[in-house]
Tab-separated table of N, CA and C in Angstrom:
chain	number	residue	atom	x	y	z
A	20	MET	N	-26.800	12.560	18.377
A	20	MET	CA	-27.311	11.117	18.954
A	20	MET	C	-26.922	10.274	17.396
A	21	ARG	N	-27.655	10.718	16.729
A	21	ARG	CA	-27.894	10.016	15.276
A	21	ARG	C	-26.871	9.801	14.510
A	22	ARG	N	-25.790	10.865	14.561
A	22	ARG	CA	-24.368	10.544	14.208
A	22	ARG	C	-23.877	9.473	14.657
A	23	PHE	N	-23.967	9.365	16.020
A	23	PHE	CA	-23.358	8.369	16.528
A	23	PHE	C	-23.695	6.922	16.210
A	24	MET	N	-24.911	6.890	16.094
A	24	MET	CA	-25.631	5.716	15.877
A	24	MET	C	-25.198	5.308	14.388
A	25	PHE	N	-25.085	6.245	13.451
A	25	PHE	CA	-24.761	5.773	12.190
A	25	PHE	C	-23.224	5.383	12.344
A	26	ALA	N	-22.302	6.244	12.882
A	26	ALA	CA	-21.103	5.789	12.929
A	26	ALA	C	-20.796	4.311	13.617
A	27	ALA	N	-21.620	4.008	14.459
A	27	ALA	CA	-21.543	2.728	15.234
A	27	ALA	C	-22.027	1.686	14.160
A	28	ALA	N	-22.980	1.909	13.512
A	28	ALA	CA	-23.335	0.864	12.302
A	28	ALA	C	-22.209	0.836	11.393
A	29	VAL	N	-21.601	1.903	10.992
A	29	VAL	CA	-20.398	1.497	9.833
A	29	VAL	C	-19.393	0.770	10.446
A	30	VAL	N	-18.960	1.101	11.471
A	30	VAL	CA	-17.927	0.444	12.425
A	30	VAL	C	-18.330	-1.034	12.438
A	31	THR	N	-19.628	-1.383	12.952
A	31	THR	CA	-20.019	-2.977	13.232
A	31	THR	C	-20.026	-3.880	11.793
A	32	ALA	N	-20.193	-2.856	10.698
A	32	ALA	CA	-20.176	-3.561	9.566
A	32	ALA	C	-18.891	-3.653	8.707
A	33	LEU	N	-17.942	-3.212	9.201
A	33	LEU	CA	-16.692	-3.136	8.754
A	33	LEU	C	-16.217	-4.929	8.577
A	34	PRO	N	-16.388	-5.614	9.543
A	34	PRO	CA	-15.676	-7.012	9.286
A	34	PRO	C	-16.539	-7.732	8.657
A	35	ALA	N	-17.764	-7.364	8.210
A	35	ALA	CA	-18.625	-8.273	7.404
A	35	ALA	C	-18.325	-7.762	6.082
A	36	VAL	N	-17.976	-6.525	5.724
A	36	VAL	CA	-17.582	-6.081	4.407
A	36	VAL	C	-16.205	-6.684	4.129
A	37	ALA	N	-15.258	-6.869	5.023
A	37	ALA	CA	-14.214	-7.548	4.742
A	37	ALA	C	-14.438	-8.792	4.246
A	38	ASN	N	-15.037	-9.508	5.092
A	38	ASN	CA	-15.485	-10.892	4.890
A	38	ASN	C	-16.438	-11.511	3.983
A	39	ALA	N	-17.066	-10.427	3.200
A	39	ALA	CA	-17.578	-10.402	1.996
A	39	ALA	C	-16.793	-10.525	0.721
A	40	GLN	N	-15.735	-10.289	0.718
A	40	GLN	CA	-14.531	-10.605	-0.244
A	40	GLN	C	-13.690	-11.379	0.206
A	41	SER	N	-13.765	-12.068	1.537
A	41	SER	CA	-12.900	-13.301	1.756
A	41	SER	C	-12.714	-14.300	1.219
A	42	PHE	N	-11.745	-15.195	1.276
A	42	PHE	CA	-11.657	-16.496	0.853
A	42	PHE	C	-11.461	-17.331	2.123
A	43	ARG	N	-12.282	-18.461	2.165
A	43	ARG	CA	-11.849	-19.465	3.416
A	43	ARG	C	-11.182	-20.696	2.973
A	44	ALA	N	-10.030	-20.932	3.592
A	44	ALA	CA	-9.176	-21.693	3.212
A	44	ALA	C	-9.464	-22.868	3.574
A	45	ILE	N	-9.059	-24.161	3.160
A	45	ILE	CA	-9.400	-25.517	3.350
A	45	ILE	C	-9.155	-25.604	5.145
A	46	ASN	N	-8.453	-25.339	5.892
A	46	ASN	CA	-8.040	-25.108	7.402
A	46	ASN	C	-9.005	-24.233	7.884
A	47	ASP	N	-9.972	-23.676	7.192
A	47	ASP	CA	-10.874	-22.815	7.702
A	47	ASP	C	-10.541	-21.517	8.177
A	48	LEU	N	-9.180	-21.146	8.019
A	48	LEU	CA	-8.698	-19.720	8.208
A	48	LEU	C	-9.284	-18.658	6.989
A	49	THR	N	-9.394	-17.576	7.390
A	49	THR	CA	-10.050	-16.536	6.342
A	49	THR	C	-8.969	-15.869	5.913
A	50	VAL	N	-9.114	-15.462	4.480
A	50	VAL	CA	-7.836	-14.562	3.873
A	50	VAL	C	-8.874	-13.657	3.259
A	51	VAL	N	-8.129	-12.398	3.797
A	51	VAL	CA	-8.773	-11.059	3.149
A	51	VAL	C	-8.019	-10.587	1.720
A	52	PRO	N	-8.327	-10.218	0.812
A	52	PRO	CA	-7.317	-9.482	-0.522
A	52	PRO	C	-7.493	-8.185	0.200
A	53	LEU	N	-5.843	-7.312	0.034
A	53	LEU	CA	-5.813	-6.351	0.058
A	53	LEU	C	-5.519	-5.324	-1.108
A	54	THR	N	-4.651	-6.297	-2.208
A	54	THR	CA	-4.587	-5.430	-3.440
A	54	THR	C	-4.313	-6.592	-4.058
A	55	ARG	N	-4.136	-6.267	-5.377
A	55	ARG	CA	-4.083	-7.334	-6.398
A	55	ARG	C	-2.890	-8.281	-6.138
A	56	ALA	N	-1.701	-8.042	-5.349
A	56	ALA	CA	-0.752	-9.096	-5.070
A	56	ALA	C	-0.800	-9.387	-3.715
A	57	SER	N	-1.517	-8.656	-2.837
A	57	SER	CA	-1.273	-8.934	-1.279
A	57	SER	C	-2.542	-9.203	-0.704
A	58	PHE	N	-2.208	-10.138	0.501
A	58	PHE	CA	-3.602	-10.609	1.394
A	58	PHE	C	-3.032	-10.619	2.668
A	59	GLU	N	-4.205	-10.831	3.664
A	59	GLU	CA	-3.989	-11.070	4.891
A	59	GLU	C	-4.416	-12.031	5.312
A	60	VAL	N	-3.898	-13.161	6.119
A	60	VAL	CA	-4.647	-14.463	6.777
A	60	VAL	C	-4.848	-14.034	8.166
A	61	ILE	N	-6.093	-14.148	8.285
A	61	ILE	CA	-6.653	-13.907	9.862
A	61	ILE	C	-6.349	-15.139	10.588
A	62	GLU	N	-5.635	-14.783	11.774
A	62	GLU	CA	-5.321	-15.955	12.656
A	62	GLU	C	-6.697	-16.410	13.270
A	63	ALA	N	-6.667	-17.698	13.522
A	63	ALA	CA	-8.018	-18.247	14.597
A	63	ALA	C	-7.624	-19.431	14.907
A	64	ARG	N	-8.230	-19.896	16.079
A	64	ARG	CA	-8.311	-21.292	16.787
A	64	ARG	C	-6.662	-21.686	17.383
A	65	GLY	N	-5.850	-20.737	17.608
A	65	GLY	CA	-4.306	-21.097	18.023
A	65	GLY	C	-3.645	-21.461	16.785
A	66	GLU	N	-4.020	-21.505	15.495
A	66	GLU	CA	-3.416	-22.010	14.462
A	66	GLU	C	-2.083	-21.631	14.195
A	67	GLY	N	-0.895	-22.043	13.967
A	67	GLY	CA	0.492	-21.693	14.162
A	67	GLY	C	0.780	-21.368	12.734
A	68	PRO	N	2.085	-20.801	12.502
A	68	PRO	CA	2.767	-20.638	11.306
A	68	PRO	C	2.538	-21.311	10.143
A	69	ARG	N	2.456	-22.996	10.333
A	69	ARG	CA	2.279	-23.847	9.446
A	69	ARG	C	0.726	-23.820	8.810
A	70	GLY	N	-0.159	-23.565	9.298
A	70	GLY	CA	-1.650	-23.399	9.151
A	70	GLY	C	-1.612	-22.210	8.362
A	71	ILE	N	-1.168	-21.214	9.052
A	71	ILE	CA	-1.148	-19.657	8.205
A	71	ILE	C	-0.379	-19.675	6.483
A	72	TRP	N	0.620	-20.315	6.670
A	72	TRP	CA	1.497	-20.508	5.331
A	72	TRP	C	0.318	-21.418	4.378
A	73	CYS	N	-0.342	-22.301	4.991
A	73	CYS	CA	-1.250	-23.238	4.267
A	73	CYS	C	-2.156	-22.234	3.635
A	74	ALA	N	-3.090	-21.617	4.399
A	74	ALA	CA	-3.933	-20.838	3.698
A	74	ALA	C	-3.569	-19.942	2.966
A	75	ALA	N	-2.284	-19.112	3.139
A	75	ALA	CA	-1.615	-18.209	2.235
A	75	ALA	C	-1.509	-18.581	0.709
A	76	ALA	N	-0.686	-19.973	0.872
A	76	ALA	CA	-0.479	-20.849	-0.504
A	76	ALA	C	-1.627	-21.025	-1.313
A	77	GLU	N	-2.657	-21.589	-0.432
A	77	GLU	CA	-3.929	-21.970	-1.056
A	77	GLU	C	-4.583	-20.649	-1.827
A	78	TYR	N	-4.538	-19.762	-1.043
A	78	TYR	CA	-5.030	-18.268	-1.654
A	78	TYR	C	-4.264	-17.915	-3.097
A	79	ALA	N	-3.063	-18.112	-2.475
A	79	ALA	CA	-2.201	-17.548	-3.802
A	79	ALA	C	-2.127	-18.567	-5.099
A	80	GLU	N	-2.404	-19.777	-4.863
A	80	GLU	CA	-2.712	-20.712	-5.964
A	80	GLU	C	-3.760	-20.634	-6.585
A	81	ARG	N	-5.032	-20.637	-5.860
A	81	ARG	CA	-6.470	-20.618	-6.101
A	81	ARG	C	-7.009	-19.308	-6.781
A	82	ARG	N	-6.408	-18.275	-5.939
A	82	ARG	CA	-7.292	-16.755	-6.406
A	82	ARG	C	-6.365	-16.190	-7.388
A	83	LEU	N	-4.991	-16.019	-7.038
A	83	LEU	CA	-4.077	-15.328	-7.876
A	83	LEU	C	-3.361	-15.967	-8.758
A	84	GLY	N	-3.661	-17.325	-8.854
A	84	GLY	CA	-2.793	-18.410	-9.906
A	84	GLY	C	-1.175	-18.007	-9.735
A	85	ALA	N	-0.678	-17.837	-8.724
A	85	ALA	CA	0.643	-17.817	-8.072
A	85	ALA	C	1.291	-19.176	-8.155
A	86	ARG	N	2.304	-19.524	-8.978
A	86	ARG	CA	3.227	-20.749	-9.074
A	86	ARG	C	4.592	-20.568	-8.386
A	87	GLY	N	4.832	-19.532	-7.850
A	87	GLY	CA	6.306	-19.042	-7.741
A	87	GLY	C	6.093	-19.190	-6.226
A	88	ARG	N	6.751	-18.106	-5.637
A	88	ARG	CA	6.930	-17.838	-4.100
A	88	ARG	C	5.826	-17.010	-3.336
A	89	VAL	N	5.688	-17.070	-2.248
A	89	VAL	CA	4.594	-16.365	-1.454
A	89	VAL	C	5.559	-15.643	-0.727
A	90	TYR	N	5.458	-14.518	-0.154
A	90	TYR	CA	6.257	-13.682	0.948
A	90	TYR	C	5.574	-13.019	2.115
A	91	VAL	N	5.948	-13.099	3.428
A	91	VAL	CA	5.519	-12.621	4.177
A	91	VAL	C	6.007	-10.915	3.803
A	92	SER	N	5.079	-10.079	3.875
A	92	SER	CA	5.230	-8.631	3.671
A	92	SER	C	4.697	-7.868	4.941
A	93	GLU	N	4.120	-8.198	5.915
A	93	GLU	CA	3.900	-7.722	7.398
A	93	GLU	C	4.007	-9.030	8.083
A	94	ALA	N	4.703	-8.570	9.259
A	94	ALA	CA	4.742	-10.021	10.276
A	94	ALA	C	3.345	-10.010	11.077
A	95	ARG	N	3.056	-11.002	11.725
A	95	ARG	CA	2.106	-11.407	12.676
A	95	ARG	C	2.166	-9.991	13.467
A	96	GLY	N	0.580	-9.551	13.538
A	96	GLY	CA	0.494	-8.292	13.923
A	96	GLY	C	-1.216	-7.925	13.958
A	97	PRO	N	-1.646	-7.044	14.254
A	97	PRO	CA	-3.068	-6.606	14.330
A	97	PRO	C	-3.289	-6.542	12.880
A	98	SER	N	-4.758	-7.125	12.559
A	98	SER	CA	-5.283	-7.492	11.362
A	98	SER	C	-5.768	-5.824	10.648
A	99	ARG	N	-5.612	-5.833	9.406
A	99	ARG	CA	-5.641	-4.644	8.704
A	99	ARG	C	-7.580	-4.628	8.584
A	100	SER	N	-8.120	-5.771	8.697
A	100	SER	CA	-9.423	-5.892	8.044
A	100	SER	C	-10.317	-6.386	9.011
A	101	VAL	N	-9.974	-6.814	10.239
A	101	VAL	CA	-10.859	-7.456	10.948
A	101	VAL	C	-10.130	-6.796	12.610
A	102	ARG	N	-11.037	-5.964	12.897
A	102	ARG	CA	-10.921	-5.363	14.385
A	102	ARG	C	-10.581	-6.282	15.348
A	103	GLY	N	-9.257	-6.094	16.287
A	103	GLY	CA	-9.063	-7.199	17.302
A	103	GLY	C	-8.725	-8.233	16.877
A	104	ARG	N	-8.377	-8.490	15.525
A	104	ARG	CA	-7.670	-9.880	15.611
A	104	ARG	C	-6.186	-10.037	15.148
A	105	LYS	N	-5.604	-10.632	14.925
A	105	LYS	CA	-4.205	-10.890	14.453
A	105	LYS	C	-4.095	-11.379	13.096
A	106	ALA	N	-3.052	-10.964	12.202
A	106	ALA	CA	-3.100	-11.760	11.152
A	106	ALA	C	-1.521	-11.266	10.812
A	107	VAL	N	-1.499	-12.146	9.367
A	107	VAL	CA	-0.188	-11.952	8.750
A	107	VAL	C	-0.518	-11.509	7.310
A	108	VAL	N	0.241	-10.629	6.869
A	108	VAL	CA	0.158	-10.083	5.486
A	108	VAL	C	1.093	-10.530	4.414
A	109	PHE	N	0.458	-11.030	3.410
A	109	PHE	CA	1.936	-11.704	2.505
A	109	PHE	C	1.494	-11.205	1.225
A	110	THR	N	2.584	-11.433	0.073
A	110	THR	CA	2.429	-10.948	-0.826
A	110	THR	C	2.997	-12.307	-1.974
A	111	VAL	N	2.769	-11.931	-3.419
A	111	VAL	CA	3.197	-12.866	-4.341
A	111	VAL	C	4.186	-11.963	-5.139
A	112	ASN	N	4.489	-10.704	-4.938
A	112	ASN	CA	5.238	-9.794	-5.452
A	112	ASN	C	6.336	-9.421	-4.552
A	113	ALA	N	7.744	-9.917	-4.760
A	113	ALA	CA	8.673	-9.707	-3.911
A	113	ALA	C	9.132	-8.235	-4.297
A	114	ASN	N	9.034	-7.447	-5.476
A	114	ASN	CA	9.336	-6.074	-5.453
A	114	ASN	C	8.470	-5.490	-4.301
A	115	ALA	N	7.375	-5.839	-3.744
A	115	ALA	CA	6.678	-4.984	-2.805
A	115	ALA	C	6.878	-5.059	-1.595
A	116	LEU	N	8.287	-6.003	-1.367
A	116	LEU	CA	8.549	-6.061	-0.139
A	116	LEU	C	9.485	-5.092	0.391
A	117	PRO	N	9.477	-4.397	1.644
A	117	PRO	CA	9.877	-3.199	2.376
A	117	PRO	C	11.474	-3.637	2.134
A	118	ARG	N	12.241	-4.697	2.465
A	118	ARG	CA	13.287	-5.407	2.335
A	118	ARG	C	13.258	-6.404	1.040
A	119	GLY	N	14.277	-6.855	1.018
A	119	GLY	CA	14.454	-7.986	0.196
A	119	GLY	C	13.906	-9.370	0.408
A	120	PRO	N	13.800	-9.973	-0.224
A	120	PRO	CA	13.212	-11.592	0.001
A	120	PRO	C	14.410	-12.287	0.521
A	121	PHE	N	14.014	-13.364	1.437
A	121	PHE	CA	14.802	-14.311	1.718
A	121	PHE	C	14.344	-15.594	1.990
A	122	GLN	N	15.488	-16.615	2.058
A	122	GLN	CA	14.639	-18.000	2.234
A	122	GLN	C	15.245	-18.115	3.832
A	123	SER	N	14.418	-18.935	4.773
A	123	SER	CA	14.501	-19.141	5.944
A	123	SER	C	14.494	-20.686	6.265
A	124	THR	N	15.458	-21.232	7.134
A	124	THR	CA	15.126	-22.842	7.317
A	124	THR	C	14.048	-23.118	8.264
A	125	ASN	N	13.457	-21.947	9.090
A	125	ASN	CA	12.439	-22.262	10.069
A	125	ASN	C	11.283	-21.874	9.197
A	126	VAL	N	10.094	-22.201	9.485
A	126	VAL	CA	8.531	-21.968	9.107
A	126	VAL	C	8.139	-20.917	9.913
A	127	THR	N	8.483	-19.491	9.766
A	127	THR	CA	7.884	-18.438	10.726
A	127	THR	C	7.158	-17.347	9.842
A	128	THR	N	6.141	-16.734	10.729
A	128	THR	CA	5.264	-15.567	10.174
A	128	THR	C	5.776	-14.286	10.866
A	129	ALA	N	6.928	-14.262	11.611
A	129	ALA	CA	7.640	-13.376	12.300
A	129	ALA	C	8.481	-12.374	11.598
A	130	GLN	N	8.973	-12.750	10.322
A	130	GLN	CA	10.131	-12.082	9.685
A	130	GLN	C	9.516	-11.350	8.132
A	131	VAL	N	9.444	-10.365	8.158
A	131	VAL	CA	9.322	-9.750	6.965
A	131	VAL	C	10.322	-10.157	5.716
A	132	GLY	N	9.871	-10.585	4.706
A	132	GLY	CA	10.715	-11.026	3.590
A	132	GLY	C	10.718	-12.492	3.498
A	133	VAL	N	10.650	-13.525	4.425
A	133	VAL	CA	10.702	-14.737	4.255
A	133	VAL	C	9.621	-15.326	3.327
A	134	GLY	N	10.342	-16.123	2.320
A	134	GLY	CA	9.578	-16.371	1.296
A	134	GLY	C	9.683	-18.119	1.047
A	135	LEU	N	8.225	-18.577	0.677
A	135	LEU	CA	8.332	-19.910	0.404
A	135	LEU	C	7.859	-20.392	-0.705
A	136	PRO	N	7.920	-21.309	-1.592
A	136	PRO	CA	7.476	-21.830	-2.981
A	136	PRO	C	6.131	-21.930	-2.461
A	137	VAL	N	5.068	-21.762	-3.451
A	137	VAL	CA	3.677	-21.866	-3.050
A	137	VAL	C	3.576	-23.619	-3.038
A	138	ALA	N	3.925	-24.339	-3.756
A	138	ALA	CA	4.086	-25.802	-3.885
A	138	ALA	C	4.614	-26.380	-2.203
A	139	HIS	N	5.190	-25.790	-1.728
A	139	HIS	CA	6.048	-26.305	-0.554
A	139	HIS	C	5.084	-25.972	0.519
A	140	ALA	N	4.752	-24.853	0.446
A	140	ALA	CA	3.454	-24.165	1.783
A	140	ALA	C	2.298	-24.894	1.699
A	141	LEU	N	1.788	-25.353	0.559
A	141	LEU	CA	0.554	-25.908	0.041
A	141	LEU	C	0.965	-27.668	1.012
A	142	GLN	N	2.003	-27.823	1.269
A	142	GLN	CA	2.160	-29.049	1.801
A	142	GLN	C	1.955	-29.006	3.357
A	143	PHE	N	1.773	-28.002	3.816
A	143	PHE	CA	1.199	-27.894	5.406
A	143	PHE	C	-0.277	-27.958	5.421
A	144	CYS	N	-0.708	-28.213	4.349
A	144	CYS	CA	-2.284	-28.176	4.690
A	144	CYS	C	-2.402	-29.884	4.923
A	145	ARG	N	-1.453	-30.699	4.599
A	145	ARG	CA	-1.723	-32.151	4.718
A	145	ARG	C	-1.890	-31.989	6.128
A	146	ASP	N	-1.538	-31.202	6.930
A	146	ASP	CA	-1.837	-31.038	8.491
A	146	ASP	C	-3.255	-31.290	8.794
A	147	VAL	N	-4.104	-30.905	8.036
A	147	VAL	CA	-5.536	-30.858	8.282
A	147	VAL	C	-6.200	-32.028	7.983
A	148	PHE	N	-5.476	-33.121	7.085
A	148	PHE	CA	-6.246	-34.418	7.041
A	148	PHE	C	-5.263	-35.890	7.334
A	149	ASP	N	-5.909	-36.698	7.264
A	149	ASP	CA	-5.176	-37.877	7.276
A	149	ASP	C	-4.259	-37.884	5.926
A	150	HIS	N	-3.278	-38.655	5.940
A	150	HIS	CA	-2.483	-38.889	4.767
A	150	HIS	C	-2.856	-39.498	3.735
A	151	ASP	N	-4.231	-40.176	3.961
A	151	ASP	CA	-4.930	-40.850	2.374
A	151	ASP	C	-5.965	-40.325	2.015
A	152	GLU	N	-6.376	-38.727	2.747
A	152	GLU	CA	-7.317	-37.984	2.034
A	152	GLU	C	-6.603	-37.084	1.162
A	153	PRO	N	-7.489	-36.487	0.245
A	153	PRO	CA	-7.176	-35.587	-0.827
A	153	PRO	C	-6.893	-34.028	-0.139
A	154	ILE	N	-5.957	-33.561	-0.458
A	154	ILE	CA	-5.657	-32.189	0.180
A	154	ILE	C	-6.717	-31.156	0.209
A	155	PHE	N	-7.202	-31.041	-1.376
A	155	PHE	CA	-8.265	-30.105	-1.602
A	155	PHE	C	-9.285	-30.645	-2.319
A	156	ARG	N	-10.424	-30.263	-1.995
A	156	ARG	CA	-11.993	-30.317	-2.649
A	156	ARG	C	-11.577	-29.914	-3.935
A	157	ARG	N	-12.403	-30.692	-4.983
A	157	ARG	CA	-12.377	-30.384	-6.709
A	157	ARG	C	-13.157	-28.885	-6.614
A	158	ASN	N	-14.157	-28.950	-5.698
A	158	ASN	CA	-14.841	-27.184	-6.037
A	158	ASN	C	-14.024	-26.188	-5.386
A	159	ASP	N	-14.396	-25.071	-5.870
A	159	ASP	CA	-13.591	-23.858	-5.567
A	159	ASP	C	-14.527	-23.462	-4.347
A	160	ARG	N	-13.970	-23.175	-3.192
A	160	ARG	CA	-14.767	-22.320	-2.141
A	160	ARG	C	-14.331	-20.823	-2.202
A	161	GLY	N	-15.319	-20.181	-1.618
A	161	GLY	CA	-15.083	-18.891	-1.804
A	161	GLY	C	-15.400	-18.174	-0.502
C-alpha cells in the first residue's frame, strides 16, 4: 500500500515538474523544453495550427535565440510531458528531423519536417490581438 501511495504521488507530480520548466506563450499555450533544440507545444482550448506555430516561434525566438526556421519533428499526438494531452514537438535543428525538412503551402502540424521561418510563424501571434496592439509585451514571461 505504501508503494502504491508513493507511486501515485510521483505520477501526480509529473505534470507539475514539466510545467515548472515550461514557457507560457503569448496566446497562453504551454511550451515544454525537451532538449536543447526541441520542445513541445501543448494543445489547449481548441487552438489550431496557427496558434501552435505562434507558440513554437515565440519560444524558439525568446528562449532559444533562433532566427532561422522551426520544424515539426513529431506531428500532433500524445504529449510527452503532460499525460492525457495532445502536443506537437518542434525543433530548430533540421539535422534532428527523422526525414529531411521541406516547405509547405499549408500551415500544418500534421507533417513531420514542415518548417517555417521563425519570423513568419510569429505573424500568427497577431491573431491574439487587434491589429493596433503590440504583438509582444516587453517583459519576458516564463
